[in-house]
mmCIF file of C-alpha atoms in Angstrom:
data_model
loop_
_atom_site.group_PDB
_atom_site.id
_atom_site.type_symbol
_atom_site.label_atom_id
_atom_site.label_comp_id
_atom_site.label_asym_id
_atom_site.label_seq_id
_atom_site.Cartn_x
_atom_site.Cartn_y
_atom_site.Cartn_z
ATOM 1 C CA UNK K 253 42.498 -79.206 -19.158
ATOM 2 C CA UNK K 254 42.416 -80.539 -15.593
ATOM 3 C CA UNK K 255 39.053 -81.972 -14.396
ATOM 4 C CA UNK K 256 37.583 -78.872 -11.766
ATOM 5 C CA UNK K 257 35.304 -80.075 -9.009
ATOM 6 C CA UNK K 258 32.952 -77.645 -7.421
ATOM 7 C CA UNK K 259 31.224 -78.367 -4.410
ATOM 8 C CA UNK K 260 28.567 -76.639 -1.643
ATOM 9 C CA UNK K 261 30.381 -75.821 2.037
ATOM 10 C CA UNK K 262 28.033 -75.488 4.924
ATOM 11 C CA UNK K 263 29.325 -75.526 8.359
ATOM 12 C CA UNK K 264 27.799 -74.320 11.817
ATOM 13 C CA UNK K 265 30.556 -73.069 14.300
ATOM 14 C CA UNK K 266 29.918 -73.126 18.000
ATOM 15 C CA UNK K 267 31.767 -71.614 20.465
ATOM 16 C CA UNK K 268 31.482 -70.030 23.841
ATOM 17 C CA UNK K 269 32.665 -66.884 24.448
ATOM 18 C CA UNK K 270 34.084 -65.016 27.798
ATOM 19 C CA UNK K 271 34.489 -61.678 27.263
ATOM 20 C CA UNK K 272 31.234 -59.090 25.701
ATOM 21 C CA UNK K 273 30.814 -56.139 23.933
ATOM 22 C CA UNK K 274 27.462 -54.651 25.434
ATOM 23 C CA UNK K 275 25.153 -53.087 22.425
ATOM 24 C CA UNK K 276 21.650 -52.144 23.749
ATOM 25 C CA UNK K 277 18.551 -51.768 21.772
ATOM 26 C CA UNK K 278 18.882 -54.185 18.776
ATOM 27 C CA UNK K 279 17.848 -57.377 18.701
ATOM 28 C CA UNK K 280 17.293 -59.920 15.694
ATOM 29 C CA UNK K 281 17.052 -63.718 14.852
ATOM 30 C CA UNK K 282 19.710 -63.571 12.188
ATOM 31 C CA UNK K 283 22.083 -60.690 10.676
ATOM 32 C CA UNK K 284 22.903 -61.580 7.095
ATOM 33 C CA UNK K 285 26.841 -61.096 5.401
ATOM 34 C CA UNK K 286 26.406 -62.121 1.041
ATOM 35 C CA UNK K 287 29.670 -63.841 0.338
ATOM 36 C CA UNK K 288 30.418 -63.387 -3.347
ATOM 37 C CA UNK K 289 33.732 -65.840 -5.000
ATOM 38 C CA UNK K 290 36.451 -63.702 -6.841
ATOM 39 C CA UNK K 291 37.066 -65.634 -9.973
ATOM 40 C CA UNK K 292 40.300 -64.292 -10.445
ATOM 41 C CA UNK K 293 41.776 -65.277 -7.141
ATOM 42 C CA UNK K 294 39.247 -68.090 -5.869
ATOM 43 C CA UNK K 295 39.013 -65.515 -2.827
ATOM 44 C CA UNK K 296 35.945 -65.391 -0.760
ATOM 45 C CA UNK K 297 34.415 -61.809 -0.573
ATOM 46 C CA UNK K 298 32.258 -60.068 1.632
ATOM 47 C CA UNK K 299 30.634 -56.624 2.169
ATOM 48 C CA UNK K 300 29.863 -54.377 5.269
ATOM 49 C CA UNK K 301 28.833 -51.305 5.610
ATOM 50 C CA UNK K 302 30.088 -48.911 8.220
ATOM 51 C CA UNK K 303 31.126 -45.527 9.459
ATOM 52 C CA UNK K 304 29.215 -42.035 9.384
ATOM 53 C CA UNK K 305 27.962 -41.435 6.389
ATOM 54 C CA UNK K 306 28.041 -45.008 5.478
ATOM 55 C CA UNK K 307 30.661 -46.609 3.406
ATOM 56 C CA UNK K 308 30.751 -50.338 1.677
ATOM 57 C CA UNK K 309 33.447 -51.690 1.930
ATOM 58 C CA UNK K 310 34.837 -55.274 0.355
ATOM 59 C CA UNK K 311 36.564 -57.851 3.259
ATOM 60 C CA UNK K 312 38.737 -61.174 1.951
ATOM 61 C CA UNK K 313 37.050 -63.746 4.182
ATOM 62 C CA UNK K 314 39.254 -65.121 6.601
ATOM 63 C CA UNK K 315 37.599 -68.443 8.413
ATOM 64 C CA UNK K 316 41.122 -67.937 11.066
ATOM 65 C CA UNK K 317 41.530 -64.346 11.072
ATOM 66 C CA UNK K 318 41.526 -63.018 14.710
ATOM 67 C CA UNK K 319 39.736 -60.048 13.532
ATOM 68 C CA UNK K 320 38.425 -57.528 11.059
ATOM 69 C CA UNK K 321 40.715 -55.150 9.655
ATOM 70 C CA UNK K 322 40.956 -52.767 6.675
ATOM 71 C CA UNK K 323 42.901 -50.468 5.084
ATOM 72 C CA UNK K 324 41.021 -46.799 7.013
ATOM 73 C CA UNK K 325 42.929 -44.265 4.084
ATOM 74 C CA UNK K 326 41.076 -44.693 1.091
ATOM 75 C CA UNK K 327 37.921 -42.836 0.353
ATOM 76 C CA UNK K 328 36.051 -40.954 2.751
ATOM 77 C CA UNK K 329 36.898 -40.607 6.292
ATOM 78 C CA UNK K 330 34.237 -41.256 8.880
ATOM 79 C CA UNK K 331 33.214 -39.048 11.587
ATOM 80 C CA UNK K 332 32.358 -41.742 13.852
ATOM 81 C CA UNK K 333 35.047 -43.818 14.046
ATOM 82 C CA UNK K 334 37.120 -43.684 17.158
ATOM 83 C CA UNK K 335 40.653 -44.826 18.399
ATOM 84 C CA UNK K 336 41.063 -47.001 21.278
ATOM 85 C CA UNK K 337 43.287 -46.794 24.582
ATOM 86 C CA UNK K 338 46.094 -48.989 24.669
ATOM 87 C CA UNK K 339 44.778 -49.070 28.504
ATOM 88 C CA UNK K 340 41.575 -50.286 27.495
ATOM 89 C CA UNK K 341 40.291 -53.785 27.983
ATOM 90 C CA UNK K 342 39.164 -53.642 24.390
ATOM 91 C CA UNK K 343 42.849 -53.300 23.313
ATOM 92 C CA UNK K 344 44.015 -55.816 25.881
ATOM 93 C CA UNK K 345 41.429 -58.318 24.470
ATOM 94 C CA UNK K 346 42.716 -57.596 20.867
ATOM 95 C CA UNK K 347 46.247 -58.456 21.338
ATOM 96 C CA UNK K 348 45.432 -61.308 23.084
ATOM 97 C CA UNK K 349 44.782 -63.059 19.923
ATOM 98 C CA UNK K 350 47.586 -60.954 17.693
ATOM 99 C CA UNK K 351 50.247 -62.898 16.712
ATOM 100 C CA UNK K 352 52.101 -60.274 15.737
ATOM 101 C CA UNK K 353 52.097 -58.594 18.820
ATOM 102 C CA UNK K 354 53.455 -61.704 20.618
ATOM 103 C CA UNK K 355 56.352 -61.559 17.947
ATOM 104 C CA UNK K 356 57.226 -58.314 18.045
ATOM 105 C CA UNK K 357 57.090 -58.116 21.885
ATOM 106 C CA UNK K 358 54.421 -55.072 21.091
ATOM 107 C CA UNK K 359 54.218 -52.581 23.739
ATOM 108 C CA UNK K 360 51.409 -52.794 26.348
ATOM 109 C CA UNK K 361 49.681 -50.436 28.320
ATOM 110 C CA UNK K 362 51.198 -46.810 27.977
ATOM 111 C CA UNK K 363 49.266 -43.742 29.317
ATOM 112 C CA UNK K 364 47.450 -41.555 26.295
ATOM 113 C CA UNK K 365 48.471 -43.670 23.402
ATOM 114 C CA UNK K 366 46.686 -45.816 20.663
ATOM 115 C CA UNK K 367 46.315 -49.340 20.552
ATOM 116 C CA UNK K 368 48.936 -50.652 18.289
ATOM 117 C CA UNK K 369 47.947 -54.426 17.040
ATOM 118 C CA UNK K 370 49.525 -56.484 14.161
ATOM 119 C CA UNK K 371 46.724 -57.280 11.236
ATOM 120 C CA UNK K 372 47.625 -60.160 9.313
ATOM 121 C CA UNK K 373 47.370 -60.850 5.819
ATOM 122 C CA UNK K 374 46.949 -64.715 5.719
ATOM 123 C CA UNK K 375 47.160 -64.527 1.759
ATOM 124 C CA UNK K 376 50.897 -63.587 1.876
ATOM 125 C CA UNK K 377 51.987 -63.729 5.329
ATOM 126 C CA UNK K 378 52.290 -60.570 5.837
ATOM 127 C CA UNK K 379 51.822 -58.355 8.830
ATOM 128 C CA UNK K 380 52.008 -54.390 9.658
ATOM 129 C CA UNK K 381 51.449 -52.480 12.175
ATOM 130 C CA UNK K 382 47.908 -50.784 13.068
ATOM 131 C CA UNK K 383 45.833 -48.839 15.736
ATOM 132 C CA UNK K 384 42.793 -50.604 17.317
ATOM 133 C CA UNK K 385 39.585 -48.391 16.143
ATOM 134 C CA UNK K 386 36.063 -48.605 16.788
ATOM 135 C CA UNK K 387 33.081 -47.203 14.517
ATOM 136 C CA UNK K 388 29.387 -48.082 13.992
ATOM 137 C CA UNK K 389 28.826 -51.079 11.440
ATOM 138 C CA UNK K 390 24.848 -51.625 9.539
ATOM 139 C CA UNK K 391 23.260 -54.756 10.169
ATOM 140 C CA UNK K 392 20.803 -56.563 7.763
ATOM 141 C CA UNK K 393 19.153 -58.636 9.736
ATOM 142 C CA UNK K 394 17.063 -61.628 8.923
ATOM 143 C CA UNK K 395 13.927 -62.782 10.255
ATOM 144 C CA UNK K 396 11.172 -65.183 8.963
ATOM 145 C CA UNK K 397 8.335 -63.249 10.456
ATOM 146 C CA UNK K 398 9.178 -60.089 9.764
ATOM 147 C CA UNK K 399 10.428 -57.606 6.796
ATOM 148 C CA UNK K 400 14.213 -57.417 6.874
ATOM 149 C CA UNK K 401 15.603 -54.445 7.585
ATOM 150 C CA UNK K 402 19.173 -52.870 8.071
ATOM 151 C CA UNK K 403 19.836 -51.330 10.960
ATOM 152 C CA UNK K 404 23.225 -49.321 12.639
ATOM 153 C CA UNK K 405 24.488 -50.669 15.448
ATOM 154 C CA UNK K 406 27.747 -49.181 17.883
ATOM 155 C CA UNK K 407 30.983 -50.249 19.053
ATOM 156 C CA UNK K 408 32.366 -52.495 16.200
ATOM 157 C CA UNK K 409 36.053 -52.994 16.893
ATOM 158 C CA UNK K 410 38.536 -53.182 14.179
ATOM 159 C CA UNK K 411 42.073 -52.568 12.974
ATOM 160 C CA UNK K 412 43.493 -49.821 10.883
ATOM 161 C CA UNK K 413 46.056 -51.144 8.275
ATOM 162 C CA UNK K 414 48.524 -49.673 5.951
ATOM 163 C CA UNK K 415 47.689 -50.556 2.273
ATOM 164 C CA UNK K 416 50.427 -52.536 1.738
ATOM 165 C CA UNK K 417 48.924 -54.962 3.374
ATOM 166 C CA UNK K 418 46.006 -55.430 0.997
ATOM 167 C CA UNK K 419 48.472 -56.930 -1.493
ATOM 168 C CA UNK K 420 47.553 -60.317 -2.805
ATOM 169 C CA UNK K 421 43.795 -59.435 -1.973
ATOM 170 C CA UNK K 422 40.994 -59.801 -4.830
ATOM 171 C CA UNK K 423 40.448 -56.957 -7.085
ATOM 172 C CA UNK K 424 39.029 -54.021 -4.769
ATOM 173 C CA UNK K 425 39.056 -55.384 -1.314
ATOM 174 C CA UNK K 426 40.077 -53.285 0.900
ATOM 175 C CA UNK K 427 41.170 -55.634 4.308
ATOM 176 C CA UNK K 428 40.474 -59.144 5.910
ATOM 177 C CA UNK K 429 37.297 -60.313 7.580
ATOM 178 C CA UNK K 430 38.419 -62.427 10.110
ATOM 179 C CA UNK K 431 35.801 -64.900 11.533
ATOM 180 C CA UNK K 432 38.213 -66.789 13.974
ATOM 181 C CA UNK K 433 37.745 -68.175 17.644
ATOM 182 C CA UNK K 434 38.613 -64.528 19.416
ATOM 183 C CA UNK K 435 36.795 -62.319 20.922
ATOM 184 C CA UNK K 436 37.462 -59.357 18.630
ATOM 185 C CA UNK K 437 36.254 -61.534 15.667
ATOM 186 C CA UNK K 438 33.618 -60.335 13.760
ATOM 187 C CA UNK K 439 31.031 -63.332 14.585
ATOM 188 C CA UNK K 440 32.150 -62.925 18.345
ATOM 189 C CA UNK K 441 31.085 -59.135 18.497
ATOM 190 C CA UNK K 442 27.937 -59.496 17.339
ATOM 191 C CA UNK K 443 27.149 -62.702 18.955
ATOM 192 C CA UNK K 444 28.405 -61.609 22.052
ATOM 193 C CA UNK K 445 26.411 -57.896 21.649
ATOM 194 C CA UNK K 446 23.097 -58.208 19.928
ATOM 195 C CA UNK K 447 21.868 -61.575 22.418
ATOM 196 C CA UNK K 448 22.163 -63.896 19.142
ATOM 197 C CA UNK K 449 23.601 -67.667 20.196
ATOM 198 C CA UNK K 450 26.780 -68.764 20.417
ATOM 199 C CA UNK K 451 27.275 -69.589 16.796
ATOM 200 C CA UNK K 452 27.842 -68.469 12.838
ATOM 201 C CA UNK K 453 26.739 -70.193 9.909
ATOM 202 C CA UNK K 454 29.542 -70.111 7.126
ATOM 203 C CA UNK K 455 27.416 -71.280 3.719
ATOM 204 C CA UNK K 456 29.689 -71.188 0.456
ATOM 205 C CA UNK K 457 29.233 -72.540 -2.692
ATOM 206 C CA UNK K 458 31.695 -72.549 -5.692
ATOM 207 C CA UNK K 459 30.434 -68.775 -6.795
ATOM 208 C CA UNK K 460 28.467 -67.209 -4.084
ATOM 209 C CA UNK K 461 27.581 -67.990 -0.117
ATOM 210 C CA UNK K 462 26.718 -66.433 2.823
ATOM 211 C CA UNK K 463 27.994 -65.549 6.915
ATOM 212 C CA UNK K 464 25.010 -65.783 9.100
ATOM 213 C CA UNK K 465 25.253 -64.862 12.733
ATOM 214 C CA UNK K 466 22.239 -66.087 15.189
ATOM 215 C CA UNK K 467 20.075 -68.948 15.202
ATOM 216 C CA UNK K 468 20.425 -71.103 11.749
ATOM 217 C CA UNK K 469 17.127 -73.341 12.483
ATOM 218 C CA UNK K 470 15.346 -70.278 11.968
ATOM 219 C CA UNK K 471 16.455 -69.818 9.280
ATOM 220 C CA UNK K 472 17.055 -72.694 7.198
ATOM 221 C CA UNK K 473 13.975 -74.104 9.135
ATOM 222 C CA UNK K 474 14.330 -77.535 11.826
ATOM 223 C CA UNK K 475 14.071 -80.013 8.288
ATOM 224 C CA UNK K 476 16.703 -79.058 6.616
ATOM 225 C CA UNK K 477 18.897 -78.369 10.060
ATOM 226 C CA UNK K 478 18.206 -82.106 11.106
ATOM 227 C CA UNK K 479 18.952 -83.590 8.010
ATOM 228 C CA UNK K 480 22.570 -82.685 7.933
ATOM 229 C CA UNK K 481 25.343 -84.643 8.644
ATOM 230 C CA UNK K 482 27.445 -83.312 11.591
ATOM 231 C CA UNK K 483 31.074 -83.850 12.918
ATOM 232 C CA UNK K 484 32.865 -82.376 15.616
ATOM 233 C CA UNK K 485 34.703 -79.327 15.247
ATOM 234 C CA UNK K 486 38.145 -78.272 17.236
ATOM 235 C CA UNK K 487 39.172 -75.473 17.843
ATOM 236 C CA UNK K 488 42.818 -74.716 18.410
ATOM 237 C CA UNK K 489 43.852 -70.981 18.790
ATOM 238 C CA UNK K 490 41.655 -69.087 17.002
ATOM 239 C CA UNK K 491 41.506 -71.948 13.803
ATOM 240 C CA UNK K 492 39.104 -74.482 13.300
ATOM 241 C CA UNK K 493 39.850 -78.664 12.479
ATOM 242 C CA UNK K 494 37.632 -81.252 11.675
ATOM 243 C CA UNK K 495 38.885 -84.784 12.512
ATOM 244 C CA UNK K 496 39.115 -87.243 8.746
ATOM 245 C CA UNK K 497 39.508 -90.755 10.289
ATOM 246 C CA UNK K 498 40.250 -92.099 6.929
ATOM 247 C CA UNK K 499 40.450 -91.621 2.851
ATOM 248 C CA UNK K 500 38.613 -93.529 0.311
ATOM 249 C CA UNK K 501 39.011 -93.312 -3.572
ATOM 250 C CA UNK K 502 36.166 -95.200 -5.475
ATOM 251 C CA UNK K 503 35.299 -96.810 -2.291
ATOM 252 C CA UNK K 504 38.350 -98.444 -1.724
ATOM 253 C CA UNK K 505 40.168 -97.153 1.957
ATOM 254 C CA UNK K 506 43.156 -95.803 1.664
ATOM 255 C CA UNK K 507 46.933 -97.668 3.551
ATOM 256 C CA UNK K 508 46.577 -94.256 5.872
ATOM 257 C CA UNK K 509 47.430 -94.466 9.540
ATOM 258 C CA UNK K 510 44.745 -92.838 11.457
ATOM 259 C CA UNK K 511 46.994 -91.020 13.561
ATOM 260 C CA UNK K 512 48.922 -89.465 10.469
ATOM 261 C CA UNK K 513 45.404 -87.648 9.367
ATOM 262 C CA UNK K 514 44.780 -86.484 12.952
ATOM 263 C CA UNK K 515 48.081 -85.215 13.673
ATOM 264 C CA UNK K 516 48.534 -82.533 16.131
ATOM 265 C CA UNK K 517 45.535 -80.613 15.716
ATOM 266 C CA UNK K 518 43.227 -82.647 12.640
ATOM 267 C CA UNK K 519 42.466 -81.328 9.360
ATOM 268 C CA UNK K 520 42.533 -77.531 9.285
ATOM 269 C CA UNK K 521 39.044 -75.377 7.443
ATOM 270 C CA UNK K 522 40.001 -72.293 5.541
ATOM 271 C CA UNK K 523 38.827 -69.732 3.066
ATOM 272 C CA UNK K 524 42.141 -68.510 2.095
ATOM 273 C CA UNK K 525 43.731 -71.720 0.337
ATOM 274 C CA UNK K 526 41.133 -72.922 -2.756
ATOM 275 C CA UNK K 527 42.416 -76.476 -2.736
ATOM 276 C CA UNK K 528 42.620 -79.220 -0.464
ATOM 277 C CA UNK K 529 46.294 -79.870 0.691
ATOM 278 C CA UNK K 530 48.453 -83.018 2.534
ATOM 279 C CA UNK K 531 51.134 -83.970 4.127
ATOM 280 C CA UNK K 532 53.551 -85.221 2.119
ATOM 281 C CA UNK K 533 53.398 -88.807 3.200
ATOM 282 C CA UNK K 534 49.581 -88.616 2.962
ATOM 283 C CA UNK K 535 49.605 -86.960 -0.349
ATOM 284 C CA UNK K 536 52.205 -90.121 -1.642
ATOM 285 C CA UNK K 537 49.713 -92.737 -0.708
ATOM 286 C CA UNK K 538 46.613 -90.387 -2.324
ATOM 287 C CA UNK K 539 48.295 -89.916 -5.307
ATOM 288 C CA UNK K 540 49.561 -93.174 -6.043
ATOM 289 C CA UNK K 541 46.015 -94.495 -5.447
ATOM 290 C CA UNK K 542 44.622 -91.446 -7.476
ATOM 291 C CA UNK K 543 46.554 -92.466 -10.771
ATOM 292 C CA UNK K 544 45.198 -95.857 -10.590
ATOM 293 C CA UNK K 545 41.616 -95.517 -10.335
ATOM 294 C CA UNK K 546 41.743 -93.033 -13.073
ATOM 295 C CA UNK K 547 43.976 -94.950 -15.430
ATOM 296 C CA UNK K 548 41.616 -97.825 -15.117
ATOM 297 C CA UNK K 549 38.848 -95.039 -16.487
ATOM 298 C CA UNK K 550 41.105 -94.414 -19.231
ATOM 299 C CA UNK K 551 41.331 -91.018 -18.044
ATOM 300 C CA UNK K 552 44.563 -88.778 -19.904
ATOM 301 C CA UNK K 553 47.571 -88.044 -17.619
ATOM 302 C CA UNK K 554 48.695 -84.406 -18.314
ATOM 303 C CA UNK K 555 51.905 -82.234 -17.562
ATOM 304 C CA UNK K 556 51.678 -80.979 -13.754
ATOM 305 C CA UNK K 557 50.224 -77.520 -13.593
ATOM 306 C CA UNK K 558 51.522 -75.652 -10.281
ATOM 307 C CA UNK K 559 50.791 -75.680 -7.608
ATOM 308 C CA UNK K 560 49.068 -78.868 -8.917
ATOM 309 C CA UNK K 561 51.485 -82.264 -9.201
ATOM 310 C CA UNK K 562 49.133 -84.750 -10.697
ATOM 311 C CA UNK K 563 46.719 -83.401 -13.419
ATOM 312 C CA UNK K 564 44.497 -85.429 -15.732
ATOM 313 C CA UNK K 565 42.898 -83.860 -19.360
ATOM 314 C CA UNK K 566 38.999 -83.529 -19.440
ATOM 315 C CA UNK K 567 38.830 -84.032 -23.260
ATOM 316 C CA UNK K 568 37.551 -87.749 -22.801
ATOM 317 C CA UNK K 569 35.745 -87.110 -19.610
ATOM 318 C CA UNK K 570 32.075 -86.851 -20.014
ATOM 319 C CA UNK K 571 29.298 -86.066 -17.972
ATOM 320 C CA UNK K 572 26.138 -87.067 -15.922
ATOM 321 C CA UNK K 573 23.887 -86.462 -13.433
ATOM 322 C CA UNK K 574 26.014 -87.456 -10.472
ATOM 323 C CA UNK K 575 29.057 -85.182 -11.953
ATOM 324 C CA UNK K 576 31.910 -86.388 -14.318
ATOM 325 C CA UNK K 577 32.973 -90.157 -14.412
ATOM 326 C CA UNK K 578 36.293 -89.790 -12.669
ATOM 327 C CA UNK K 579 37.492 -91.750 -9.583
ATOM 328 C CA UNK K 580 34.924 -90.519 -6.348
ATOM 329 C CA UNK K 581 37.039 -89.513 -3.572
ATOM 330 C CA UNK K 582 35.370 -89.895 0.336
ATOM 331 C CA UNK K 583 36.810 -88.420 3.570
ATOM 332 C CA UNK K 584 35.468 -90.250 6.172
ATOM 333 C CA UNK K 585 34.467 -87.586 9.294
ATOM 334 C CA UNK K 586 34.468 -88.399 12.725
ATOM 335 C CA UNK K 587 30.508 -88.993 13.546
#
């Protein structure tokens, strides 16, 4: 059995957004999104609750996705939810950050039709066509001070898809919550609409987590907030990157150019894939390095498991505080 390594995720994004979606009359320090971890698919899974008379429904978190969308034909139908203009601005914003409406050449604006976008399953790489909706959405919100409470807040744009795009999805989701760098993203509607600042917290751990939307050092409180470590964070599109100036196993840096870790864009954060990938050339070096820092622990090389290619048995692996004794592997952030 191959050694598993479980870790906690906590980053902050910041990002400044241009276009709003005006909400009056609700305002809160924090709204609250439980992530729960599928342990059949590794998927991270969310809940919202929406539409009139309020509906849960389970989202695949998507760190990239350029927005929410779900599939609108299963269970009950909801009297509030409304389709949008392809006129509108709100459709015009949408397809701004659709890339499948850039490959399709999707139409534009046509007089008294729907908003066609392109939802994206990042899973399987599939895409479908949908109409742009809109629909009220119930917000827990989070304070320190005062008693949480839920409350139902307007205008929450998202996309209608067929359910053949839920394929590949955990067990019971029913779409994609997309938490990218666009203005129809999830974060970026509510940031942009209920006067929180420009930022999400995205907290996961290897079983459970959370999205938070507002101000995290209220939260968390100014301690724990300053005792973090920080590194830059690029955007690129509607992705995120981090920038890994080098690789160290046990300690020992790694014969990796600096330029061949930053490449075009850096290293790339996602939900979607539950395992840290390379470049080829990158993974070479890793690898080689890998085998012989764990040979000298007299660790067991095993048959490659897919998608895995270098595997090591468990048996004679034992424990401690810090973790299992296996080789410690560092990336080394920009500061």
């Amino acid at each position: 059995m191959a050694a598993l390594f479980q870790f906690l995720v906590f980053f902050a994004f910041l990002f400044c957004l241009r276009n709003t979606f005006l909400v009056l009359g609700f305002h809160s320090v924090s709204v609250l999104f439980p992530v729960t971890k599928d342990a059949a698919t590794l998927q991270y899974v969310s809940r919202i609750s929406h539409g009139t008379p309020l509906k849960s429904t389970d989202l695949v978190v998507d760190l990239g996705g350029p927005f929410l969308w779900m599939d609108c034909d299963s269970g009950q139908v909801s009297s509030s939810k409304r389709l949008i203009s392809s006129c509108s601005v709100n459709c015009s914003r949408a397809k701004f950050h659709d890339l499948g409406t850039s490959k399709s050449g999707g139409r534009g604006c046509v007089f008294n039709t729907n908003c066609n976008v392109f939802p994206y399953n990042n899973i399987t790489g599939m895409t479908a066509a949908g109409e742009l909706v809109e629909d009220v959405i119930a917000l827990d919100s989070v304070d320190p001070f005062e008693v949480s409470h839920i409350t139902t807040v307007d205008h929450l744009f998202f996309s209608c898809a067929p359910s053949i795009l839920l394929q590949g999805l955990a067990t019971g989701a029913k779409g994609m919550l997309g938490l990218g760098k666009a203005s129809v993203s999830l974060p970026s509607q509510l940031i942009s609409s209920i006067g929180h600042s420009q930022n999400f917290i995205l907290c996961l751990s290897s079983s459970n987590g959370a999205v938070l939307t507002g101000n995290g050092r209220t939260i968390f409180g100014t301690k724990i907030t300053r005792s973090l470590v920080y590194t830059p964070l690029v955007t690129k599109r509607r992705d995120y990157f981090i920038n890994v100036q080098s690789i160290k196993i046990n300690g020992r840096r790694l014969a990796v150019d600096k330029s061949m870790l930053l490449g075009k864009s850096g290293t790339k954060l996602s939900t979607i894939v539950p395992y840290t990938t390379m470049e080829s050339s990158i993974y070479a070096i890793f690898s080689k390095a890998y085998v012989k820092a764990a040979i000298a622990l007299n660790m067991t090389r095993l048959a490659a498991v897919a998608p895995f290619g270098l595997c090591f048995s468990s048996k004679q692996v034992g424990d401690s505080m810090a973790g299992p004794p296996v080789p410690e592997i560092d990336l080394i952030l920009q500061s």
